[in-house]
Structure formats: structure tokens, C-alpha cells
Amino acid sequence: MDEIRLIELSGSPRTRGRQHGETLRHEIGALYDTFRGLMARGEHGAPGFDEATINAYAGAHWPAIRRDAPDLADEIEGIAEGAATSRDAIMTLTCVAEVRRLRQGRVRQSLIDAGHLAAEGQRGCTCFGVQGGAARDGNVYLGQNYDIEPLWTPIAFRIAAHDDSPAQVAIGHAGIMCEFGVNDAGIGFVASAILVQDQRPGLPAPVIGRMILSRRTLSEATDAVVKAERTIGIHYLIGSDFGLMDVETSAAQHAVTYVTADSVAFANHIRADSLQPLSLGVYGHSTFVREGRMMQLLARSHGEISAGILQACLADHADSPLSICGHVADGRSTCESRASVVLRPADGTLWVSDGTPCAHSWREIRAGGPGAVAGLRTVA
């Protein structure tokens, strides 16, 4: 992957959206065309979905966005205007995780049943947080590998403060405003998908992500998730300058824990007992290996952890190809670690890799600060 792009956004929500859409007009059109083509193809007995169907399903999320996040609804409309495309197209990209899950469980299970994919091939993102005595400097750190198919190109958006909203750095895609990030008020979050049975229309994951980043306290950021009309299963880790909140969610249920341990990690299996009945049960054991391996790596460096050590943890290849640092492997995984991030909420700093962390450089981006710094392979 080429060097990750940094897009500067400022002004009102609609102005920010227009800047996003105009800057990435070609990329938005190409990504939408690719995604609707992907959804239209039937796979191993699972049906495809035509453009009208996916647009209609994505559109069902619009009332909740307009009602509960009107500023982000304006931003979505601004993206469509800037990209000279329809709101339907931007909503489908905004709801890409929700749209894909319309058939994800069936497709994965049919691949396993047909022998085209090993059960252990079900992989995804690996997240972690450290605090207390774990880090050398005493700071709270969060991070994750962002594991998706190669067709998705991560983009960094630095969003200027506006009204009561702090400055933010969010990692998203062309037409998709946020997957995870940090703000300059001391709040950051990472997130990993979990597959649940109670999916419904509501606030898409990128909208909830930006709602988190608009908050200034750990409790407010947690409320942004817990009180949201959620759509799918996502395990969030939200950090501040003093602590971590573990927020595991389905569409309608949640389990919230204030983290007291010095280190925490999770991957893609449901951990909370209260959410177990909602599991689709299609993940393989790599999720348990990745979680455990990350905890093992963090324990080895306890008390000496730095941003550089965390970057090295994210590059780990134990249990390859289904390792923390993931790569495409025929019959095993269609995903790779397209970007990795380490966040330090205390000063709004995000380090991001330009691709798989084992083979690409890292750069620093600070919310509300000057431009990105290239070539940071390790950070003391």
C-alpha cells in the first residue's frame, strides 16, 4: 500500500463533508462501484444483493442519524455533494459493515462447509490497551491492527475543532468518516467486530465512532456507545489520559467494564457472558490465539512499554498466517493488516503504519497539531 493519505478537514459539518467528497471524489466513486459489484455476486450458494437492495437497507439507517447525530448527517450530505454522487451511495459506504453482514454469516459458513476456507481462517482485528505500571512513561496507550481485504485503503482524516467538538484524527476510507481514532481532549478508541444475531438499522459504526471522538470525558464517550441505537456487534476499547473502558456491544445489548488491569486485549470472539447467546459462532480459534498472544507480548514488556514496543507487538507473526500481523493466504484468509495504529490519548497522538506493520513505516499524526511526520519505524 502507498503512504497513507492525510486529509485535512475544517469548518462546519457540511463544509467538512464537501472537503472530504471533493478531495476523494474519484476514490469514492471507485470504491462504491467495487463494493456494489462485490455485493451483487453470489458466493458458494449465498445470494447476491443488487444495488437497489443495498441502498434501501443502508437508507433505513438514515432516520436514526438525522435524529441522533444531525451534525454527522450534514457531513454525510456534504460528502455526497463534494463527490458529486448520491446520498444513497455515501450511505451505502457509511453502512458498509452493516450491509456486508446481511450475508456474512451464511457466506463464511458455506465456505467452511464446502471446504474452501478453514474454520481457523476466520480472522479480524486485534486490539489492546495498556495503563498503570505497564508503560514506561505511565501513559495510557491503545492500539490495533486493522484487518480487512486489500480493496479497502485506509485514509487519515484530521478534523479541526468546531463549536464544542474537539480536534480529532480518525482513520477511515474514501466516503467513510471513521473506524477508530483520537481527539485532543484526551479521548481515543479502537474497535473490533464481533458477529451477533440481533442486527438492525440504526446508527452505523462510523457515525458512532465520530460521536465518541466528539466527547471530552471517558464517561461521555462511553455513553456515546451505550446510549446509541446500534446496528451490529462491535467490541470497543475507549481510553482517556487516566483509564480504559471496555465496551462490548451487540445491536441491542452491551457489557461495560472499567479496566483495572494494566493490560487488556481482545480479538473477534464474544467475551461477555451476557452476549454469548447472540453469537453467530462462525469464528475460528485464531481469535483466541491472537488475543492471548497479544497479552503474552504485553506481559513480556510490562513496565517498559513504549509506542515503539507496541508497534513491534502489532508486527508479530506467531501462528502465521492467522497472526496478529495478518496477510492474505489462499484458503486461509482473505484479509491483511491494512493499517495499524497506536494511540496516546493524553496528548491526542496517533501513530499509523502505511500498510502491514511488519514491512511499512510508521508516521505520527497529532490531533490539532502540525502535519504528519514520515518514516517513524520505531518510537522511543
XYZ file of C-alpha atoms in Angstrom:
380
model
C 0.000 0.000 0.000
C 1.204 3.537 -0.742
C 1.838 6.022 2.064
C -1.390 6.595 3.943
C -3.029 9.872 2.922
C -3.731 12.615 5.438
C -6.787 14.727 4.576
C -7.348 17.976 6.499
C -10.996 18.853 7.234
C -12.268 22.043 8.878
C -15.319 24.261 9.223
C -18.957 23.330 9.646
C -20.063 19.696 9.284
C -21.363 20.279 5.772
C -18.169 22.113 4.782
C -16.044 19.272 6.166
C -18.105 16.811 4.197
C -17.695 18.759 0.964
C -13.922 18.906 1.500
C -13.869 15.149 2.035
C -16.011 14.480 -1.038
C -14.187 16.860 -3.356
C -10.724 15.643 -2.333
C -11.614 11.977 -2.717
C -14.218 12.158 -5.473
C -12.521 9.617 -7.745
C -11.736 7.234 -4.886
C -15.296 7.395 -3.554
C -16.778 6.556 -6.941
C -14.367 3.696 -7.497
C -14.889 2.247 -4.021
C -18.673 2.401 -4.311
C -18.601 0.692 -7.706
C -16.299 -2.027 -6.401
C -18.382 -2.622 -3.296
C -21.734 -2.822 -5.068
C -20.175 -5.232 -7.562
C -18.881 -7.329 -4.664
C -22.325 -7.437 -3.066
C -24.012 -8.297 -6.364
C -22.010 -11.502 -6.805
C -23.389 -14.656 -5.246
C -20.809 -16.753 -3.397
C -20.946 -20.512 -2.793
C -24.723 -20.710 -2.630
C -25.283 -17.420 -0.804
C -27.255 -14.948 -2.936
C -26.033 -11.584 -4.146
C -27.781 -8.296 -3.444
C -28.496 -5.754 -6.169
C -27.767 -2.040 -5.862
C -31.353 -1.088 -5.068
C -31.461 -3.592 -2.207
C -28.226 -2.492 -0.544
C -29.081 1.182 -0.975
C -32.512 0.620 0.554
C -31.018 -1.202 3.541
C -28.379 1.488 4.060
C -31.066 4.149 3.704
C -33.015 2.575 6.555
C -30.242 3.855 8.861
C -30.719 7.485 7.798
C -33.585 8.422 10.176
C -31.513 7.471 13.232
C -28.531 9.501 12.001
C -30.662 12.555 11.234
C -32.367 12.300 14.629
C -29.410 11.455 16.906
C -26.368 12.869 15.053
C -27.636 15.782 12.909
C -24.153 17.242 12.541
C -22.862 13.984 11.066
C -25.946 13.703 8.855
C -24.978 17.117 7.443
C -21.422 15.870 6.961
C -22.633 12.802 5.058
C -24.730 15.007 2.786
C -21.693 17.240 2.310
C -19.570 14.244 1.260
C -22.188 13.345 -1.349
C -22.269 16.928 -2.650
C -18.481 17.182 -2.815
C -18.155 13.827 -4.540
C -20.969 14.703 -6.993
C -22.775 11.492 -6.109
C -25.976 10.484 -4.371
C -26.592 10.336 -0.658
C -27.564 6.702 -1.271
C -24.015 5.939 -2.384
C -22.423 7.598 0.652
C -24.899 5.920 2.993
C -24.050 2.532 1.499
C -20.350 3.205 2.127
C -21.097 4.534 5.608
C -23.061 1.334 6.301
C -20.577 -0.982 4.608
C -20.120 -3.164 7.704
C -23.877 -3.387 8.208
C -24.529 -4.179 4.528
C -21.851 -6.871 4.390
C -23.290 -8.622 7.413
C -26.502 -9.235 5.521
C -24.785 -12.340 4.192
C -21.521 -12.642 6.096
C -22.511 -15.481 8.394
C -24.036 -17.504 5.557
C -21.093 -16.926 3.224
C -18.454 -17.829 5.768
C -20.241 -20.940 6.929
C -20.886 -22.083 3.352
C -17.179 -21.652 2.567
C -16.274 -23.748 5.568
C -18.871 -26.408 4.735
C -17.608 -26.603 1.145
C -14.005 -26.943 2.280
C -12.938 -23.667 0.668
C -11.983 -21.987 3.940
C -10.670 -23.461 7.155
C -12.688 -22.605 10.241
C -9.484 -21.196 11.702
C -9.383 -18.786 8.760
C -11.970 -16.537 10.353
C -9.821 -13.620 11.457
C -10.143 -9.912 12.049
C -8.720 -7.046 14.063
C -6.680 -7.429 17.258
C -6.996 -4.641 19.866
C -5.157 -3.799 23.086
C -4.808 -1.204 25.829
C -2.154 -0.585 28.473
C -2.174 1.666 31.517
C -0.957 1.967 35.093
C 2.505 0.496 35.523
C 2.634 -1.140 32.083
C 4.063 1.796 30.139
C 7.492 3.244 30.786
C 6.122 6.802 30.817
C 2.962 5.962 32.777
C 0.649 6.937 29.927
C -2.429 5.115 28.675
C -1.969 3.606 25.203
C -4.423 1.867 22.873
C -3.853 0.182 19.535
C -4.982 -2.307 16.952
C -4.294 -3.951 13.641
C -6.989 -3.104 11.095
C -7.588 -6.351 9.218
C -9.648 -6.088 6.023
C -9.448 -7.099 2.368
C -6.829 -5.344 0.199
C -9.519 -3.456 -1.751
C -10.000 -1.144 1.272
C -7.481 1.697 1.517
C -7.313 3.396 4.926
C -7.165 7.213 4.954
C -6.349 9.541 7.869
C -8.681 12.484 8.423
C -7.536 15.314 10.683
C -10.605 17.257 11.711
C -10.268 20.758 13.149
C -12.132 21.718 16.321
C -15.544 23.254 15.669
C -18.030 24.657 18.185
C -17.935 22.247 21.155
C -16.284 19.397 19.259
C -12.543 18.850 19.872
C -9.954 18.383 17.151
C -9.720 14.758 16.005
C -7.712 12.309 13.950
C -9.837 9.493 12.527
C -8.816 6.592 10.321
C -11.495 5.870 7.717
C -11.817 5.387 3.963
C -12.964 7.363 0.956
C -16.556 8.241 1.804
C -16.357 6.588 5.247
C -15.699 9.005 8.079
C -14.282 6.911 10.929
C -13.195 3.436 12.017
C -11.121 4.465 15.087
C -9.145 7.487 16.249
C -8.194 10.019 18.918
C -9.028 13.621 19.837
C -7.131 16.437 21.536
C -9.419 16.344 24.587
C -7.772 13.129 25.764
C -10.165 10.525 24.297
C -9.314 7.737 21.859
C -10.825 4.423 20.847
C -10.128 1.214 18.937
C -12.674 -1.400 17.895
C -13.030 -4.938 16.596
C -16.000 -6.696 15.000
C -17.950 -9.449 16.732
C -20.680 -11.325 14.865
C -24.089 -11.240 16.535
C -27.654 -12.214 15.700
C -29.558 -9.048 16.583
C -28.518 -6.750 13.719
C -30.937 -3.906 12.997
C -30.962 -0.447 11.320
C -29.739 2.422 13.478
C -26.532 4.400 13.848
C -23.769 2.883 11.648
C -20.391 2.144 13.184
C -18.547 5.110 11.546
C -21.143 7.519 12.948
C -20.797 6.100 16.456
C -17.023 6.354 16.076
C -17.199 10.058 15.335
C -19.674 10.516 18.187
C -17.060 9.020 20.534
C -14.406 11.405 19.225
C -16.658 14.419 19.761
C -16.747 13.740 23.534
C -14.387 15.205 26.117
C -14.594 12.751 29.027
C -14.342 8.989 29.362
C -17.854 8.675 30.762
C -19.345 10.806 27.973
C -17.511 8.776 25.323
C -18.827 5.557 26.870
C -22.352 6.982 26.905
C -21.999 7.742 23.181
C -21.775 3.980 22.560
C -24.077 2.630 25.257
C -26.949 5.036 24.566
C -26.687 4.771 20.768
C -29.203 2.890 18.662
C -26.509 0.492 17.480
C -26.672 -1.740 14.420
C -24.121 -4.582 14.684
C -21.696 -6.234 17.099
C -18.549 -4.257 17.909
C -16.130 -4.520 20.818
C -14.878 -1.034 21.725
C -11.964 -0.025 23.922
C -12.172 3.644 24.879
C -9.232 5.361 26.549
C -8.515 8.625 28.326
C -5.386 10.031 29.951
C -6.139 8.057 33.130
C -8.087 4.895 32.249
C -9.803 2.483 29.910
C -13.417 1.423 29.370
C -14.130 -1.971 27.784
C -17.483 -1.728 25.968
C -18.625 -4.928 24.254
C -21.805 -4.472 22.246
C -24.395 -6.145 20.100
C -27.092 -4.074 18.418
C -29.384 -4.069 21.453
C -27.212 -5.270 24.347
C -23.918 -4.248 25.913
C -21.438 -5.171 28.613
C -19.347 -2.364 30.123
C -16.270 -2.790 32.322
C -13.895 -0.216 33.754
C -10.497 -1.824 33.164
C -8.428 -2.136 36.336
C -5.716 -4.438 34.957
C -2.565 -2.898 33.486
C -3.148 -4.609 30.120
C -6.147 -5.782 28.122
C -6.521 -7.331 24.668
C -9.313 -8.772 22.551
C -9.930 -10.004 19.022
C -13.201 -11.188 17.422
C -14.930 -13.628 19.769
C -17.601 -12.604 22.253
C -16.184 -12.425 25.762
C -19.096 -11.166 27.875
C -21.303 -13.949 29.288
C -24.424 -11.838 28.753
C -23.748 -11.615 24.995
C -22.880 -15.274 24.400
C -26.445 -16.277 23.368
C -26.206 -13.786 20.474
C -23.075 -15.285 18.911
C -23.238 -16.438 15.278
C -20.497 -18.937 16.129
C -18.624 -18.720 12.816
C -15.197 -17.589 14.010
C -12.239 -19.924 14.304
C -9.656 -20.306 17.009
C -7.244 -17.699 15.638
C -9.223 -15.059 17.521
C -8.320 -16.721 20.836
C -4.700 -17.160 19.775
C -4.355 -13.521 18.728
C -5.872 -12.239 21.959
C -3.686 -14.498 24.095
C -0.546 -13.804 22.092
C -1.046 -10.051 22.444
C -1.420 -10.408 26.222
C 1.748 -12.524 26.245
C 3.695 -9.869 24.339
C 2.441 -7.065 26.577
C 3.371 -9.032 29.711
C 6.939 -9.504 28.451
C 7.489 -5.746 28.287
C 5.464 -4.742 31.341
C 6.869 -1.574 32.863
C 8.943 -0.776 29.785
C 6.200 -0.423 27.154
C 6.569 2.455 24.699
C 4.900 3.330 21.403
C 7.771 1.584 19.620
C 7.338 -1.634 21.592
C 3.616 -1.614 20.839
C 4.359 -1.183 17.142
C 6.598 -4.247 17.342
C 3.825 -6.230 19.072
C 1.475 -5.407 16.193
C 4.055 -6.800 13.728
C 4.090 -10.218 15.430
C 3.775 -13.263 13.145
C 3.268 -16.057 15.693
C 0.704 -18.552 14.307
C 1.128 -17.123 10.795
C -0.737 -16.589 8.511
C -3.517 -16.035 11.074
C -1.257 -13.965 13.291
C -1.658 -10.544 14.892
C 0.003 -9.089 11.791
C -2.173 -10.685 9.142
C -1.592 -11.437 5.482
C -3.704 -12.836 2.668
C -3.300 -16.606 2.382
C -5.135 -18.834 -0.094
C -7.820 -20.880 1.625
C -6.945 -19.354 4.984
C -7.549 -15.612 4.970
C -8.747 -13.008 2.503
C -7.657 -10.175 4.826
C -4.453 -8.446 5.784
C -3.435 -5.815 8.318
C -4.021 -2.833 6.034
C -3.022 -0.360 8.733
C -2.012 -0.473 12.362
C -2.447 2.247 14.955
C -1.105 3.129 18.367
C -2.923 5.924 20.238
C -1.849 8.072 23.180
C -4.990 9.915 24.296
C -3.212 12.183 26.791
C -1.816 14.382 24.002
C -4.016 13.330 21.083
C -1.254 11.434 19.270
C -1.847 8.652 16.738
C 0.864 6.561 15.115
C -0.221 4.760 11.958
C 1.571 2.320 9.674
C 1.447 2.725 5.898
C 0.384 -0.914 5.497
C 1.197 -4.171 7.252
C 3.242 -3.187 10.323
C 5.891 -5.813 9.632
C 7.007 -4.159 6.398
C 5.934 -0.491 6.389
C 6.982 2.689 8.099
C 5.025 4.411 10.844
C 4.053 8.052 10.978
C 2.820 10.329 13.729
C -0.296 12.480 13.441
C -1.419 14.706 16.271
C -4.974 15.970 16.608
C -4.968 19.725 16.205
C -1.225 19.729 15.540
C 1.135 20.168 12.580
C 1.466 17.739 9.647
C 2.324 14.078 9.878
C 5.929 13.038 10.454
C 7.091 10.392 7.959
C 9.385 7.465 8.488
C 8.874 6.661 12.175
C 9.817 2.983 12.167
C 10.037 2.870 15.957
C 9.280 5.435 18.627
C 11.051 5.619 21.962
